[in-house]
XYZ file of C-alpha atoms in Angstrom:
560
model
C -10.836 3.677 2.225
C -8.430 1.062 1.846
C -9.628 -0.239 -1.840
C -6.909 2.075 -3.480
C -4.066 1.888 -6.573
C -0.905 2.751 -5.559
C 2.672 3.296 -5.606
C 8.261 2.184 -1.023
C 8.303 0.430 6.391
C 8.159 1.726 9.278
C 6.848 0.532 12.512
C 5.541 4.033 14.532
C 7.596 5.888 16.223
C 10.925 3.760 15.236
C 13.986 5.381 14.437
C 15.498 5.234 10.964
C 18.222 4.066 12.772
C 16.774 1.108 14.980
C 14.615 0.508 12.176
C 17.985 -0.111 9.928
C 18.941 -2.235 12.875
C 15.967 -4.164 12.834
C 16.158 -5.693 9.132
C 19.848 -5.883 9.354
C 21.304 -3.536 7.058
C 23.134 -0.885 9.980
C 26.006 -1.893 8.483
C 27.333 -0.863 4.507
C 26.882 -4.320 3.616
C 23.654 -6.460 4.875
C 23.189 -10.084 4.711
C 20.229 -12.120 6.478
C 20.670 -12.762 10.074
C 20.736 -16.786 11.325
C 17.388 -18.296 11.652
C 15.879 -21.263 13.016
C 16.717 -24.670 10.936
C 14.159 -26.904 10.025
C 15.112 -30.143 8.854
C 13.573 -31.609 5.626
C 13.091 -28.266 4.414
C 13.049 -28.001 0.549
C 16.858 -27.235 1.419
C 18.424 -27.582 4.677
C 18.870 -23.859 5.404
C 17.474 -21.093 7.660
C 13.786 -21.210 7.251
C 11.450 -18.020 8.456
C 9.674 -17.290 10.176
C 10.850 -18.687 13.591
C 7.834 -21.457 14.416
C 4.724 -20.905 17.567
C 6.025 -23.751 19.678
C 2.387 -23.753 21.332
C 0.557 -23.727 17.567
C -2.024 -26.596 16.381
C -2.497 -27.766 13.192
C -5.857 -28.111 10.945
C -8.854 -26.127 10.877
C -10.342 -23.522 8.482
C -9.896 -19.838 8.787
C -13.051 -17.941 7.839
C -11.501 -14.517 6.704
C -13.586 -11.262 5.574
C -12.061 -8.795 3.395
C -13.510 -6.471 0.149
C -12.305 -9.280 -2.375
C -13.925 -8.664 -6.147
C -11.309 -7.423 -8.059
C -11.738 -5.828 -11.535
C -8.817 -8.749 -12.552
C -6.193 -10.892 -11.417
C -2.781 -9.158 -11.772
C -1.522 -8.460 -8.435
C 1.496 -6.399 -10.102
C -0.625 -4.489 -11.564
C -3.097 -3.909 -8.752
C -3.358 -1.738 -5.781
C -6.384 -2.523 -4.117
C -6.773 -4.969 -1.040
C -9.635 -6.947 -3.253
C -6.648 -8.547 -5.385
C -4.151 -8.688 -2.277
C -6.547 -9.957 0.424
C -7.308 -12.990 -1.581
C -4.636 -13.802 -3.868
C -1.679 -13.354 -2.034
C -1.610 -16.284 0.013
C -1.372 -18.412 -3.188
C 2.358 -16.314 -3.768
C 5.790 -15.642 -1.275
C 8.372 -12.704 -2.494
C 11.914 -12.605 -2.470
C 12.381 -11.291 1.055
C 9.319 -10.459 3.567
C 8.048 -8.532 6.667
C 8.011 -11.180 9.564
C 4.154 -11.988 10.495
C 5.481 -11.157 13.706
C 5.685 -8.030 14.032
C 5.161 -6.319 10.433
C 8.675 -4.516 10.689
C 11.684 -6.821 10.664
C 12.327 -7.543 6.892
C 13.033 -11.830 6.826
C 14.485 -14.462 4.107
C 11.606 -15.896 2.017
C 12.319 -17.401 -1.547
C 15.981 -16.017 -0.904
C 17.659 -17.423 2.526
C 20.223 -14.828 2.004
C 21.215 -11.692 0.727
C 24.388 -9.416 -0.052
C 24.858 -5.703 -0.482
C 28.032 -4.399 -2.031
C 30.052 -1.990 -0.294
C 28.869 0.583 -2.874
C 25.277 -0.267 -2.251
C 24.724 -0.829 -5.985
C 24.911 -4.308 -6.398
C 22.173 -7.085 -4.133
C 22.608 -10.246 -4.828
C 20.150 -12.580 -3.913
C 20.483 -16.542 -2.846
C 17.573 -18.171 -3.579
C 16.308 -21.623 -1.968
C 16.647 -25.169 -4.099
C 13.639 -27.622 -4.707
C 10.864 -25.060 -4.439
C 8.068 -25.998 -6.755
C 5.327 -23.954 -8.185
C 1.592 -25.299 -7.510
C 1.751 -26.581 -10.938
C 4.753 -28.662 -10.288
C 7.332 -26.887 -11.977
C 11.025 -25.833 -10.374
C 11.265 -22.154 -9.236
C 14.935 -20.595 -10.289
C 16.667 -17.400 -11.045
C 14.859 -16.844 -14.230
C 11.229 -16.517 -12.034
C 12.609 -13.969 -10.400
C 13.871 -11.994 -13.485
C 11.012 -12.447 -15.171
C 9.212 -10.982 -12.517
C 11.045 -8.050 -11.715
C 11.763 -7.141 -15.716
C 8.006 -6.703 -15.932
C 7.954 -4.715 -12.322
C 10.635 -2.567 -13.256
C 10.376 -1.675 -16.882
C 6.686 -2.839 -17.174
C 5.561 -3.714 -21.051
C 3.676 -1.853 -23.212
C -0.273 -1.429 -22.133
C 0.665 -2.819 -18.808
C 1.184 -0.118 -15.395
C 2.712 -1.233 -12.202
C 2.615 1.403 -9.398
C 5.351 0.157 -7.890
C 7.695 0.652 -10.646
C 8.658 4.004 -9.087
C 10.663 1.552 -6.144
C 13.306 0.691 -8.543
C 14.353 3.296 -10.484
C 18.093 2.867 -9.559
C 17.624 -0.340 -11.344
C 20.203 -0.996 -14.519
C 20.399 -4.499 -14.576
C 19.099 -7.854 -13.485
C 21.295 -10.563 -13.544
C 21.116 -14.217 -13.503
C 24.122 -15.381 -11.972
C 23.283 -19.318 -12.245
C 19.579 -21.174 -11.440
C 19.896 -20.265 -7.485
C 21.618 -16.696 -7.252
C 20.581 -13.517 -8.703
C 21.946 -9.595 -8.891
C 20.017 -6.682 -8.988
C 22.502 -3.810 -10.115
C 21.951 -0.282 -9.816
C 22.744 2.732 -11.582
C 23.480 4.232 -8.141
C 22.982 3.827 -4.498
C 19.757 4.084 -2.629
C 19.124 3.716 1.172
C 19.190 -0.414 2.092
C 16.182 0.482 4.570
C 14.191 1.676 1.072
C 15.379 -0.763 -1.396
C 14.926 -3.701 1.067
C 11.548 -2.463 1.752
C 10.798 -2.532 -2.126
C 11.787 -5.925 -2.329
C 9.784 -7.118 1.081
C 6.969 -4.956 -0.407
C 3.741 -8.255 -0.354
C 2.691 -6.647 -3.473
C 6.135 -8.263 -5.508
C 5.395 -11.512 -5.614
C 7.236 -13.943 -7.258
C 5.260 -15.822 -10.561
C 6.624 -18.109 -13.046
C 7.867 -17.027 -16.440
C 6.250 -19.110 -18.670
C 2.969 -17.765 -17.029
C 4.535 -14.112 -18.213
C 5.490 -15.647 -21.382
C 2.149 -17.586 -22.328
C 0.046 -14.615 -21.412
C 1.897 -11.885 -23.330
C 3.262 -10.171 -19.906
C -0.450 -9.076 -18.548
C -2.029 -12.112 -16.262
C -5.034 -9.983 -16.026
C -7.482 -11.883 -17.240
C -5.376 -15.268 -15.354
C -7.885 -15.908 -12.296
C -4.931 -19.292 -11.162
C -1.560 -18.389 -12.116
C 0.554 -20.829 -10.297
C 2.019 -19.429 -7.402
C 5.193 -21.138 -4.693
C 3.104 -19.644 -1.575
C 1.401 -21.943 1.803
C -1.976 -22.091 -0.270
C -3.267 -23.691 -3.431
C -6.394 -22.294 -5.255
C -9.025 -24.908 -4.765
C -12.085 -22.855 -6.137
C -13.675 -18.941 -6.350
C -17.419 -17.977 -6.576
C -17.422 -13.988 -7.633
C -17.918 -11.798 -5.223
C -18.975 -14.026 -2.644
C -16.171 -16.711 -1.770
C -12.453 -17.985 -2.644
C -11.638 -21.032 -1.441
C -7.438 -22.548 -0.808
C -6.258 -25.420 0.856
C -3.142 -26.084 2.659
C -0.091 -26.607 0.105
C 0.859 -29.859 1.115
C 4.126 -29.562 -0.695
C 5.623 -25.833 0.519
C 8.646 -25.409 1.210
C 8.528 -24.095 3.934
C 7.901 -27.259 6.098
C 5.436 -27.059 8.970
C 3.666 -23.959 7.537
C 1.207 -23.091 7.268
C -0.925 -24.188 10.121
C -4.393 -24.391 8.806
C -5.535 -26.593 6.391
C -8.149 -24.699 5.018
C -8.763 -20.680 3.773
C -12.003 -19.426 3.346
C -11.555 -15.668 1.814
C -15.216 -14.191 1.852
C -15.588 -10.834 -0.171
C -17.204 -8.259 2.657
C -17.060 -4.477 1.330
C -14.699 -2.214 3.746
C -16.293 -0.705 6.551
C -19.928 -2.108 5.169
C -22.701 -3.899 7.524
C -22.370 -6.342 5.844
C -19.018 -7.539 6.819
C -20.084 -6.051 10.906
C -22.638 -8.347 10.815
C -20.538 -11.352 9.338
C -18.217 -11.062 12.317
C -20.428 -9.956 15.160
C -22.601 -12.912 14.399
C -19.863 -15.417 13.705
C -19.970 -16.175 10.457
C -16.358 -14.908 9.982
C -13.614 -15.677 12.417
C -11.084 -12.778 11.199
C -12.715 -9.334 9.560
C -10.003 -6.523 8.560
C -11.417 -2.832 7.614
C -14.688 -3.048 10.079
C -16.332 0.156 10.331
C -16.089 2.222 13.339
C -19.483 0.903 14.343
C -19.527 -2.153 14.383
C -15.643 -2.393 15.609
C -16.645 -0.673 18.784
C -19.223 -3.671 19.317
C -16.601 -6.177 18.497
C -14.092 -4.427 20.916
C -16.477 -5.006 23.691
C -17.732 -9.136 23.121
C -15.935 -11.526 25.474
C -13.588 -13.634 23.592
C -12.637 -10.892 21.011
C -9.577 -9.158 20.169
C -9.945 -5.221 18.065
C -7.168 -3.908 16.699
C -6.154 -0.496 15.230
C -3.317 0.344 13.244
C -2.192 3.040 10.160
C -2.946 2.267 7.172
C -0.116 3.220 4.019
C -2.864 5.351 2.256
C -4.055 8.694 1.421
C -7.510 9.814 0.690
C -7.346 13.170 -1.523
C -8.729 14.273 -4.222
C -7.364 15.708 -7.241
C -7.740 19.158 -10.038
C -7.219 18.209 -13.446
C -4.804 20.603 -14.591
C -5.533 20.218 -18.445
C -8.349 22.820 -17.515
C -6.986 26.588 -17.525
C -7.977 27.449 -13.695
C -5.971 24.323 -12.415
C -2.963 25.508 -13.950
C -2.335 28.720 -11.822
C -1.039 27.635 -8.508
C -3.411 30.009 -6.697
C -6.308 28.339 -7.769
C -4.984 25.045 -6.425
C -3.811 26.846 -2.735
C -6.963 28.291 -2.552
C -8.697 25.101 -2.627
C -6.410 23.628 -0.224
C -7.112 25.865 2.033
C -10.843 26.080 1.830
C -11.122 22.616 3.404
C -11.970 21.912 6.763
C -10.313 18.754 7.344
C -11.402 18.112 10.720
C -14.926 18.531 9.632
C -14.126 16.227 6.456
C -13.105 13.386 9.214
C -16.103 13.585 11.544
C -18.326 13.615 8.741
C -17.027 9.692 7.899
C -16.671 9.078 11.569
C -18.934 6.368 11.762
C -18.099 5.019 8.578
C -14.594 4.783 8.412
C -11.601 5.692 11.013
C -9.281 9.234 9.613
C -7.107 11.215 10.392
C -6.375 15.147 9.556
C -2.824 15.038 7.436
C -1.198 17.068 4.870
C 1.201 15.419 2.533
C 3.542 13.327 4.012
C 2.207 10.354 6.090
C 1.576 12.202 9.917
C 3.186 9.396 11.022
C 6.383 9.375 9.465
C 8.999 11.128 11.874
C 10.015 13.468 9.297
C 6.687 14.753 8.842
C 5.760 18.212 10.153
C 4.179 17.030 14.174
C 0.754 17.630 14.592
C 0.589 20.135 17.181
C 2.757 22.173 14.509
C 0.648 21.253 11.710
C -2.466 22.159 13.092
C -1.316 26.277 13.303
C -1.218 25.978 9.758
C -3.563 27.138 7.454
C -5.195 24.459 6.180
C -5.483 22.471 8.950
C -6.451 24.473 12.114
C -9.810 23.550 13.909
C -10.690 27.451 13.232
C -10.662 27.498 9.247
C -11.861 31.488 9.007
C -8.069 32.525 8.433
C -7.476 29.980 5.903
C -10.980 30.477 4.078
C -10.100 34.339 3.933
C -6.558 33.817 2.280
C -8.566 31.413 -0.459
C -10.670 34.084 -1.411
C -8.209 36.579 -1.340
C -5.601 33.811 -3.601
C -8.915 33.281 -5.960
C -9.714 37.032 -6.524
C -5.779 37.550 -7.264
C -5.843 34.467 -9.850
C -9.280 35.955 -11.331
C -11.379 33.730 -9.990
C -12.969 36.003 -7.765
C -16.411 35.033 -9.059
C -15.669 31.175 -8.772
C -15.729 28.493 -11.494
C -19.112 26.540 -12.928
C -19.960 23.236 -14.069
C -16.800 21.327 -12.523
C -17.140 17.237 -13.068
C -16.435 16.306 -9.982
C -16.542 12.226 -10.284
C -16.416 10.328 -7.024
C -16.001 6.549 -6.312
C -18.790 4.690 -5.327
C -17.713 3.923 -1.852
C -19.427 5.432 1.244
C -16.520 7.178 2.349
C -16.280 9.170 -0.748
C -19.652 9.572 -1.441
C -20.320 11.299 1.845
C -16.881 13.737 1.360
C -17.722 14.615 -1.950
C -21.115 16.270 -0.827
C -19.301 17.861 1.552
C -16.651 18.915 -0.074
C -19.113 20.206 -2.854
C -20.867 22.374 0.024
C -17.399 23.598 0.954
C -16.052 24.845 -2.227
C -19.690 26.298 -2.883
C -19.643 28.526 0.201
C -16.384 29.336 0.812
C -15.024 29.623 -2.894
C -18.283 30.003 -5.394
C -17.055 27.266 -6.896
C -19.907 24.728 -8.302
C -19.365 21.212 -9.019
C -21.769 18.207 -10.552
C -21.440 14.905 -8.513
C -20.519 11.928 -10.750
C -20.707 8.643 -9.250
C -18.542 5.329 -11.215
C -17.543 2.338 -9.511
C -14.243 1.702 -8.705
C -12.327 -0.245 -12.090
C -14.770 2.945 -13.834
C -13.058 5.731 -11.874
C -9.144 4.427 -12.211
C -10.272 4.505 -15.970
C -11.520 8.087 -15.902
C -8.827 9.369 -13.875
C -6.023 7.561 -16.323
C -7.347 9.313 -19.176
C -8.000 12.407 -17.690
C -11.409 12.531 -17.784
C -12.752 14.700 -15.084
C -12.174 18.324 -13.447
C -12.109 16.804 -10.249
C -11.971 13.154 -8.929
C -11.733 11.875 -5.699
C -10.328 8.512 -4.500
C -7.470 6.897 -2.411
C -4.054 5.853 -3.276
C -1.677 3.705 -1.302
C 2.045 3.988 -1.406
C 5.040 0.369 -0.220
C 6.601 1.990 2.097
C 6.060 4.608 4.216
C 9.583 6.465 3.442
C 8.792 9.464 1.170
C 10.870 8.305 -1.690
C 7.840 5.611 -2.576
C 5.271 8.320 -2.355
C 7.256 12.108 -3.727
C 7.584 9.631 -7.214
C 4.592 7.634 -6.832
C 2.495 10.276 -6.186
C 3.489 13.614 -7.052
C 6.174 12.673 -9.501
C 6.502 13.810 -13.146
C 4.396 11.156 -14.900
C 4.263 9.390 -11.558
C 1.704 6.632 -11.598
C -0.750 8.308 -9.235
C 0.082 11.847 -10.501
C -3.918 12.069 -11.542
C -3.322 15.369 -12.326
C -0.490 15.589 -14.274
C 1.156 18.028 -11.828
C 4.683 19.284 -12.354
C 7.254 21.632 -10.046
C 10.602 21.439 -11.412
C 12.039 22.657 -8.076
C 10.287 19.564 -6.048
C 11.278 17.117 -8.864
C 14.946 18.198 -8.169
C 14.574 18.024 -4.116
C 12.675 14.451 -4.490
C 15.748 13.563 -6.596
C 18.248 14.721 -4.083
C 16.362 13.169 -1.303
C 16.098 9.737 -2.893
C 19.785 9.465 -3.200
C 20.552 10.903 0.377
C 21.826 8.568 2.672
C 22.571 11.141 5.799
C 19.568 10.471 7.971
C 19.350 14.362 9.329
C 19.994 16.053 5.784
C 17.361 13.920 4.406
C 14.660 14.781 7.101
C 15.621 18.989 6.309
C 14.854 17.599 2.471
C 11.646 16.197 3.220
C 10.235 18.812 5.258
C 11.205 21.424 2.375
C 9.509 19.498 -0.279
C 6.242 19.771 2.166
C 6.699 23.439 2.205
C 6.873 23.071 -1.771
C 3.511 20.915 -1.643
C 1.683 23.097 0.446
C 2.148 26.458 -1.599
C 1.497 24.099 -5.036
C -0.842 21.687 -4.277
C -0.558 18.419 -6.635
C -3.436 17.323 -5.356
C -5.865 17.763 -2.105
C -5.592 15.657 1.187
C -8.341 14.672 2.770
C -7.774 12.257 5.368
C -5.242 9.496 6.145
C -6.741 5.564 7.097
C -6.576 3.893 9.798
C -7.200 0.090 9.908
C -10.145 -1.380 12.211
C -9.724 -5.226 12.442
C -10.953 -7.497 14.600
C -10.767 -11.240 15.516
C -12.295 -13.705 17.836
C -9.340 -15.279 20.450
C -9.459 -18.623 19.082
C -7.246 -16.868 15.969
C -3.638 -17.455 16.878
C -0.458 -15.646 15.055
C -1.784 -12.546 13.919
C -1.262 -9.094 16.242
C -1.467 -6.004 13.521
C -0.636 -3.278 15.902
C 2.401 -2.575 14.540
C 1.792 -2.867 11.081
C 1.759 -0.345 7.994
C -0.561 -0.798 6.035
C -2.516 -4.094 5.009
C -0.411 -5.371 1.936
C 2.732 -6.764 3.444
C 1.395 -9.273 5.965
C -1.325 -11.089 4.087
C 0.100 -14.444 3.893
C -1.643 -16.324 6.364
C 0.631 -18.942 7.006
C 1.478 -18.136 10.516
C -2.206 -18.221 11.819
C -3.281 -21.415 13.764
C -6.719 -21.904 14.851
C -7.398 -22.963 18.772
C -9.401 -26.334 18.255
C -12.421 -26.731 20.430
């Protein structure tokens, strides 16, 4: 599902190069494009996004979303509960316009640079923006910030610290301009989609400082964004009103957010917006989205999601180690079974491990001759055997903990997964259900043969995801999986800027994945939302994933 930690955009079916086109970086050096001028804006500059000539002001947005998170540090989070609420309180450095999801827009910077080399951005950042609590924003926000992103401090894990690697240096240049200098170059699509990423939002330093780097237990930390906190009842409601001194004048539209915690894909949060009580609902289950897509006066929407739902083999146990083991339990999973049996729980797709997406990734009329991943899995369960018996396995493996999330979705795969590796491998498992903040625990410290969950990468270019997820000591490398030879590739690929070499790269580190198997797909998300017409300035279709456009500030609400 899409409760997930992760880990660097793409709109389907663009182009690298259109897409490089789109957030203005075709060129070796990129600089924000000319937007509309507002006057009376905290400075008189380009302000974004470009304003809904036909929108009204007032009213209260009644939005339902999973929303109880385990604790407050969006950095350190990766699960919608955090984002879905919080990040309306927050803006970033640069952003995806609410527009569209794709083109990457100024937000607390009105303007960037590149350097030739592509190893220096400097950012421009806007004067008299104030924090909720009243204090000035500058440069030293924004290194604050991004110190702790980058090289987060001890006892404190980021999964997006993989997007900035290249990262030497971050330097104030005076209150209103800062550099980010790199070690080397990186693509300007993938490090402008690290910094547009909704997850890096900007917070104050003295909120860093006075909390010893970890706002975890910080439910208000003040934030620049379109909303202030007003007040939160656990698991049931948060409420914000309308920042009446943004600076971004004119936004946002309503005056009032209502963020109302509704478990993904859950009845609960079908019934909230197929009887009303919700005017917005994002991750409806296939059910009740079906009903929603046919009520008068309703819009549904579908679009991917930037997560995968795997599980993964522990390889401090002796079987996980040998590579055979690992391909033969790849391969003895039916994946198309694996998504009908969630069918009417959550919406999937059969995928291997690159997003099926992503234009580099291996099409699926190709992918689906492959073992692993035809509709007819009796080839692929007879080469599992046949890899088991070779690794001396023949007689399976006993007593696996096999600990599962408790979420519906992966509480019905693990059963059926359990059945799988039973009858087609003699391999037996034990079922251990933990709540969510339980399992990330578990799965940290290595506690479990097996563990299945989701994990969610920026962006949907592989360089996020080959670090993120299947990198040495990546942050969602659960099972502390290593191939020198893919390390090296990942490496290469990261620094390539040659659009064709890199998509030969890619598709040879998925032939590398598939014979060594860090961990297991099972399925890749799709997002089910739905909204009722009098919801104005939000059309997902051509989104990625649900953590970049989560601000809110461009919805207006049709009065009555």
């Amino acid at each position: 599902m899409a409760d997930v930690v992760p880990s660097k955009v793409r709109k389907r079916g663009v182009t690298r190069r259109s897409f490089l086109k789109t957030i203005g970086v075709a060129s070796a050096a990129g600089a924000a494009p000319a937007f509309l001028r507002v006057p009376g804006a905290a400075q008189d500059i380009p302000v974004t996004p470009a304003r809904d000539p036909a929108a009204k002001r007032g009213g209260t947005l009644r939005y339902g979303v999973l929303s109880a998170p385990a604790h407050f540090d969006l950095h350190q989070s990766g699960t919608v509960s955090n984002i879905g609420a919080q990040a309306p309180m927050y803006d970033c450095l640069i952003r995806r316009d609410p527009r569209d999801g794709q083109a990457i827009i100024p937000d607390l910077a009105y303007k960037w640079d590149v350097a030739p080399d592509g190893k220096k951005y400097t950012f421009h950042l806007r004067k008299g923006v104030k924090f909720h609590d009243g204090a000035d924003f500058t440069a030293a926000d924004v290194k604050a910030t991004y110190d702790r992103i980058v090289r987060p401090p001890k006892g404190v894990v980021i999964p997006r610290s993989s997007l900035f690697t290249a990262v030497g240096e971050i330097v104030v240049v005076d209150p209103h301009r800062i550099e980010f200098r790199l070690t080397e170059p990186r693509p300007q699509a993938f490090m402008l989609g690290a910094f547009a990423s909704g997850w890096n939002v900007i917070v104050r330093k003295k909120s860093l400082d006075d909390n010893q780097g970890n706002l975890r237990q910080v439910m208000n930390y003040p934030g620049t964004g379109p909303f202030r906190h007003v007040s939160r009842q656990d698991k049931e409601v948060w409420i914000q009103e309308r920042n009446p001194n943004y600076w971004n004048k004119g936004l946002p539209y309503v005056d009032r957010l209502e963020v109302y915690h509704l478990p993904a894909f859950s009845p609960e949060l079908g019934s909230a917006f197929l009887s009303g009580k919700v005017d917005y609902a994002r991750l409806l289950d296939p059910v009740s989205w079906r009903k929603a897509k046919e009520m008068p006066g309703v819009t549904a929407g579908v679009f991917n999601q930037s997560v995968i739902q795997a599980f993964w083999m522990n390889q401090k146990k002796k079987a996980f180690q040998d590579v055979r083991v690992r391909r033969a339990i790849h391969l003895a999973m039916d994946r198309h079974v694996l998504v009908d049996v969630v069918k009417d729980a959550a919406p999937m797709q059969v995928g291997g491990f690159v997003y099926p997406f992503h234009e580099a990734s291996t099409p699926k009329a190709e992918l689906e001759k492959r073992l692993g991943y035809q509709k007819d899995p009796k080839a692929a369960i007879q080469e599992a055997r046949k890899l088991m018996k070779e690794a001396g396995y023949g007689q399976g493996l006993k007593g696996l903990d096999f600990v599962v999330r408790d979420v519906s979705t992966f509480k019905l795969w693990s059963v059926a997964i359990q059945a799988m590796l039973k009858e087609n491998l003699n391999i037996e498992c034990n079922l251990r259900v933990v709540q969510v903040s339980q399992w990330f625990e578990e799965a940290t410290a290595g506690n479990f043969d097996l563990a299945i969950s989701a994990i969610v990468s920026s962006v949907m270019d592989p360089s996020d995801y080959f670090e993120a997820w299947y990198g040495k000591n990546g942050p969602q490398n659960y099972a502390g999986w290593t191939n020198e030879q893919f390390h090296a590739l990942a490496h290469q690929i990261e620094r390539e800027v040659d659009e064709s070499k890199r998509k030969t790269m890619i598709r040879q580190a998925e032939a590398i994945l598939e014979q060594d198997p860090p961990l297991i797909p099972v399925a890749y998300e799709q997002i089910y939302d739905a909204w009722y017409n009098k919801v104005h300035g939000q059309n997902p279709k051509t989104f990625f994933g649900i953590y970049d456009v989560v601000r809110w500030d461009t919805v207006w609400m049709a009065q009555s």
